[in-house]
Amino acid sequence: VERLDGVTRERFLRDIYPRRKPVVLTGLELGTCTTKWTIDYLSQAEGSKEVKIHVSAVPQMDFLSKNFVYRTLPFDVFVQRAAEVKHKEYFLTEDEKYYLRSVGEDVRKDIADIRKQFPVLAEDVHIPEYFEKDQFFSSVFRISSAGLQLWTHYDVMDNFLIQVTGKKRVVLYSPRDAPYLYLSGTKSEVLDVDSPDLKKYPLFVKAKRYQCVLEAGDVLFIPALWFHNVISEEFGVALNVFWKHLPAESYDKTDTYGNKDPMAASRAIQILDRALKTLEELPEEYRDFYARRMVLRIQEKAYRNDHG
């Protein structure tokens, strides 16, 4: 993934944004957070208010098999625990991993917004607003233990992953490679992207891998629909800012996480499911023939014909 230094909003919108490819922006003005957010400062800044966290006994978190549990801890205790490698106090095992993804007050209705959930810390951050004010969707505060790996998934909105402290490795795949990623909803079944089980996932080798390492102060632009898999190489704090690339009415009103498919896409998939149900009225030989014709038609009508 390309790294570009000191990119202005104008240059981003003119040269980078229209390409719809991930890029790492370095040297942006992010505020005092990059130097101020030590473990001690984080602990005392927001005090002991309760936060809901993921706790996993293994480093690779799997959303499909749900190999983690949700627990609640006071924020200051959580920060201290996430920063240590071996725990004296723990829920599952002494080397369990912790992950906080901030959520709104009412998870079903409210989006994550650092200004509301972590107002003291929000003061220290200058978010690069390379989008219009009314496009803003959410700002998600994240803290991860060292070694934690987050499953491969896509979001339906554009976002900046701002690495405030610590180091992350991010592996990305283009939306074009969706056929090779063994999807279940917005998530890929291939957890171990470094040494995948190719007996189980033979097509995965066809997916082109993009990779970058984010150091403290780096900002990764992840365009909507790009798959990403994140490993926290060190204990670290990050902030994601999501914004709407499509007109506001294109998105599902009940989406608080930024991962529900656009309304038109959901409708199209429902219609397709009905069409497939209708094909079941035919014997197998006919079903196969007309299904192949439908695939050709989709390719003809809806695939982009450039191969960039």
PDB file of N, CA, C and O in Angstrom, residues 114-142:
ATOM      1  N   ILE A 114     -16.684   9.527  19.518  1.00  0.00           N
ATOM      2  CA  ILE A 114     -15.708   9.747  20.601  1.00  0.00           C
ATOM      3  C   ILE A 114     -16.043  11.001  21.416  1.00  0.00           C
ATOM      4  O   ILE A 114     -15.836  11.050  22.618  1.00  0.00           O
ATOM      5  N   ARG A 115     -16.653  12.008  20.783  1.00  0.00           N
ATOM      6  CA  ARG A 115     -16.978  13.249  21.499  1.00  0.00           C
ATOM      7  C   ARG A 115     -18.014  13.007  22.577  1.00  0.00           C
ATOM      8  O   ARG A 115     -18.061  13.695  23.590  1.00  0.00           O
ATOM      9  N   LYS A 116     -18.887  11.998  22.344  1.00  0.00           N
ATOM     10  CA  LYS A 116     -19.924  11.702  23.341  1.00  0.00           C
ATOM     11  C   LYS A 116     -19.451  10.675  24.359  1.00  0.00           C
ATOM     12  O   LYS A 116     -19.698  10.799  25.547  1.00  0.00           O
ATOM     13  N   GLN A 117     -18.782   9.597  23.868  1.00  0.00           N
ATOM     14  CA  GLN A 117     -18.412   8.515  24.790  1.00  0.00           C
ATOM     15  C   GLN A 117     -17.108   8.776  25.554  1.00  0.00           C
ATOM     16  O   GLN A 117     -16.949   8.307  26.668  1.00  0.00           O
ATOM     17  N   PHE A 118     -16.184   9.503  24.933  1.00  0.00           N
ATOM     18  CA  PHE A 118     -14.891   9.780  25.594  1.00  0.00           C
ATOM     19  C   PHE A 118     -14.539  11.263  25.424  1.00  0.00           C
ATOM     20  O   PHE A 118     -13.561  11.606  24.764  1.00  0.00           O
ATOM     21  N   PRO A 119     -15.360  12.150  26.008  1.00  0.00           N
ATOM     22  CA  PRO A 119     -15.205  13.591  25.762  1.00  0.00           C
ATOM     23  C   PRO A 119     -13.837  14.153  26.150  1.00  0.00           C
ATOM     24  O   PRO A 119     -13.314  15.034  25.469  1.00  0.00           O
ATOM     25  N   VAL A 120     -13.233  13.624  27.208  1.00  0.00           N
ATOM     26  CA  VAL A 120     -11.931  14.145  27.652  1.00  0.00           C
ATOM     27  C   VAL A 120     -10.866  13.814  26.598  1.00  0.00           C
ATOM     28  O   VAL A 120     -10.085  14.668  26.181  1.00  0.00           O
ATOM     29  N   LEU A 121     -10.861  12.561  26.142  1.00  0.00           N
ATOM     30  CA  LEU A 121      -9.876  12.150  25.134  1.00  0.00           C
ATOM     31  C   LEU A 121     -10.136  12.838  23.791  1.00  0.00           C
ATOM     32  O   LEU A 121      -9.198  13.170  23.068  1.00  0.00           O
ATOM     33  N   ALA A 122     -11.409  13.068  23.479  1.00  0.00           N
ATOM     34  CA  ALA A 122     -11.760  13.712  22.195  1.00  0.00           C
ATOM     35  C   ALA A 122     -11.093  15.083  22.069  1.00  0.00           C
ATOM     36  O   ALA A 122     -10.746  15.511  20.966  1.00  0.00           O
ATOM     37  N   GLU A 123     -10.898  15.736  23.197  1.00  0.00           N
ATOM     38  CA  GLU A 123     -10.243  17.060  23.201  1.00  0.00           C
ATOM     39  C   GLU A 123      -8.821  16.997  22.623  1.00  0.00           C
ATOM     40  O   GLU A 123      -8.311  17.973  22.100  1.00  0.00           O
ATOM     41  N   ASP A 124      -8.174  15.847  22.770  1.00  0.00           N
ATOM     42  CA  ASP A 124      -6.767  15.713  22.354  1.00  0.00           C
ATOM     43  C   ASP A 124      -6.613  15.364  20.872  1.00  0.00           C
ATOM     44  O   ASP A 124      -5.496  15.293  20.372  1.00  0.00           O
ATOM     45  N   VAL A 125      -7.729  15.062  20.207  1.00  0.00           N
ATOM     46  CA  VAL A 125      -7.629  14.557  18.835  1.00  0.00           C
ATOM     47  C   VAL A 125      -8.085  15.582  17.815  1.00  0.00           C
ATOM     48  O   VAL A 125      -9.149  16.199  17.980  1.00  0.00           O
ATOM     49  N   HIS A 126      -7.294  15.706  16.784  1.00  0.00           N
ATOM     50  CA  HIS A 126      -7.719  16.506  15.634  1.00  0.00           C
ATOM     51  C   HIS A 126      -7.964  15.525  14.492  1.00  0.00           C
ATOM     52  O   HIS A 126      -7.033  14.963  13.930  1.00  0.00           O
ATOM     53  N   ILE A 127      -9.246  15.280  14.197  1.00  0.00           N
ATOM     54  CA  ILE A 127      -9.595  14.308  13.153  1.00  0.00           C
ATOM     55  C   ILE A 127      -9.450  14.966  11.787  1.00  0.00           C
ATOM     56  O   ILE A 127     -10.027  16.035  11.561  1.00  0.00           O
ATOM     57  N   PRO A 128      -8.679  14.345  10.865  1.00  0.00           N
ATOM     58  CA  PRO A 128      -8.588  14.927   9.515  1.00  0.00           C
ATOM     59  C   PRO A 128      -9.951  14.792   8.819  1.00  0.00           C
ATOM     60  O   PRO A 128     -10.355  13.689   8.495  1.00  0.00           O
ATOM     61  N   GLU A 129     -10.666  15.904   8.670  1.00  0.00           N
ATOM     62  CA  GLU A 129     -12.004  15.832   8.065  1.00  0.00           C
ATOM     63  C   GLU A 129     -11.889  16.048   6.565  1.00  0.00           C
ATOM     64  O   GLU A 129     -12.102  17.150   6.066  1.00  0.00           O
ATOM     65  N   TYR A 130     -11.540  14.981   5.874  1.00  0.00           N
ATOM     66  CA  TYR A 130     -11.385  15.058   4.418  1.00  0.00           C
ATOM     67  C   TYR A 130     -12.706  14.676   3.752  1.00  0.00           C
ATOM     68  O   TYR A 130     -12.760  13.931   2.794  1.00  0.00           O
ATOM     69  N   PHE A 131     -13.786  15.185   4.335  1.00  0.00           N
ATOM     70  CA  PHE A 131     -15.146  14.919   3.833  1.00  0.00           C
ATOM     71  C   PHE A 131     -16.023  16.050   4.348  1.00  0.00           C
ATOM     72  O   PHE A 131     -15.599  16.822   5.213  1.00  0.00           O
ATOM     73  N   GLU A 132     -17.225  16.156   3.826  1.00  0.00           N
ATOM     74  CA  GLU A 132     -18.129  17.228   4.263  1.00  0.00           C
ATOM     75  C   GLU A 132     -18.723  16.884   5.631  1.00  0.00           C
ATOM     76  O   GLU A 132     -18.932  15.719   5.952  1.00  0.00           O
ATOM     77  N   LYS A 133     -19.022  17.922   6.414  1.00  0.00           N
ATOM     78  CA  LYS A 133     -19.581  17.724   7.764  1.00  0.00           C
ATOM     79  C   LYS A 133     -20.796  16.787   7.762  1.00  0.00           C
ATOM     80  O   LYS A 133     -20.923  15.925   8.622  1.00  0.00           O
ATOM     81  N   ASP A 134     -21.697  16.959   6.797  1.00  0.00           N
ATOM     82  CA  ASP A 134     -22.927  16.153   6.811  1.00  0.00           C
ATOM     83  C   ASP A 134     -22.702  14.717   6.334  1.00  0.00           C
ATOM     84  O   ASP A 134     -23.608  13.891   6.389  1.00  0.00           O
ATOM     85  N   GLN A 135     -21.484  14.412   5.865  1.00  0.00           N
ATOM     86  CA  GLN A 135     -21.181  13.027   5.478  1.00  0.00           C
ATOM     87  C   GLN A 135     -20.704  12.202   6.667  1.00  0.00           C
ATOM     88  O   GLN A 135     -20.654  10.984   6.602  1.00  0.00           O
ATOM     89  N   PHE A 136     -20.329  12.881   7.764  1.00  0.00           N
ATOM     90  CA  PHE A 136     -19.805  12.178   8.936  1.00  0.00           C
ATOM     91  C   PHE A 136     -20.799  11.121   9.405  1.00  0.00           C
ATOM     92  O   PHE A 136     -22.001  11.372   9.484  1.00  0.00           O
ATOM     93  N   PHE A 137     -20.288   9.930   9.724  1.00  0.00           N
ATOM     94  CA  PHE A 137     -21.165   8.877  10.237  1.00  0.00           C
ATOM     95  C   PHE A 137     -20.825   8.528  11.690  1.00  0.00           C
ATOM     96  O   PHE A 137     -21.663   8.592  12.567  1.00  0.00           O
ATOM     97  N   SER A 138     -19.553   8.151  11.934  1.00  0.00           N
ATOM     98  CA  SER A 138     -19.193   7.788  13.310  1.00  0.00           C
ATOM     99  C   SER A 138     -17.691   7.925  13.544  1.00  0.00           C
ATOM    100  O   SER A 138     -16.910   7.953  12.592  1.00  0.00           O
ATOM    101  N   SER A 139     -17.326   8.016  14.828  1.00  0.00           N
ATOM    102  CA  SER A 139     -15.905   7.957  15.181  1.00  0.00           C
ATOM    103  C   SER A 139     -15.779   6.888  16.261  1.00  0.00           C
ATOM    104  O   SER A 139     -16.343   7.006  17.340  1.00  0.00           O
ATOM    105  N   VAL A 140     -15.070   5.831  15.912  1.00  0.00           N
ATOM    106  CA  VAL A 140     -15.001   4.636  16.754  1.00  0.00           C
ATOM    107  C   VAL A 140     -13.630   4.561  17.432  1.00  0.00           C
ATOM    108  O   VAL A 140     -12.605   4.510  16.759  1.00  0.00           O
ATOM    109  N   PHE A 141     -13.651   4.555  18.737  1.00  0.00           N
ATOM    110  CA  PHE A 141     -12.433   4.495  19.543  1.00  0.00           C
ATOM    111  C   PHE A 141     -12.096   3.022  19.764  1.00  0.00           C
ATOM    112  O   PHE A 141     -12.974   2.230  20.125  1.00  0.00           O
ATOM    113  N   ARG A 142     -10.836   2.641  19.512  1.00  0.00           N
ATOM    114  CA  ARG A 142     -10.458   1.223  19.631  1.00  0.00           C
ATOM    115  C   ARG A 142      -9.175   1.059  20.436  1.00  0.00           C
ATOM    116  O   ARG A 142      -8.218   1.792  20.235  1.00  0.00           O
TER     117      ARG A 142
END
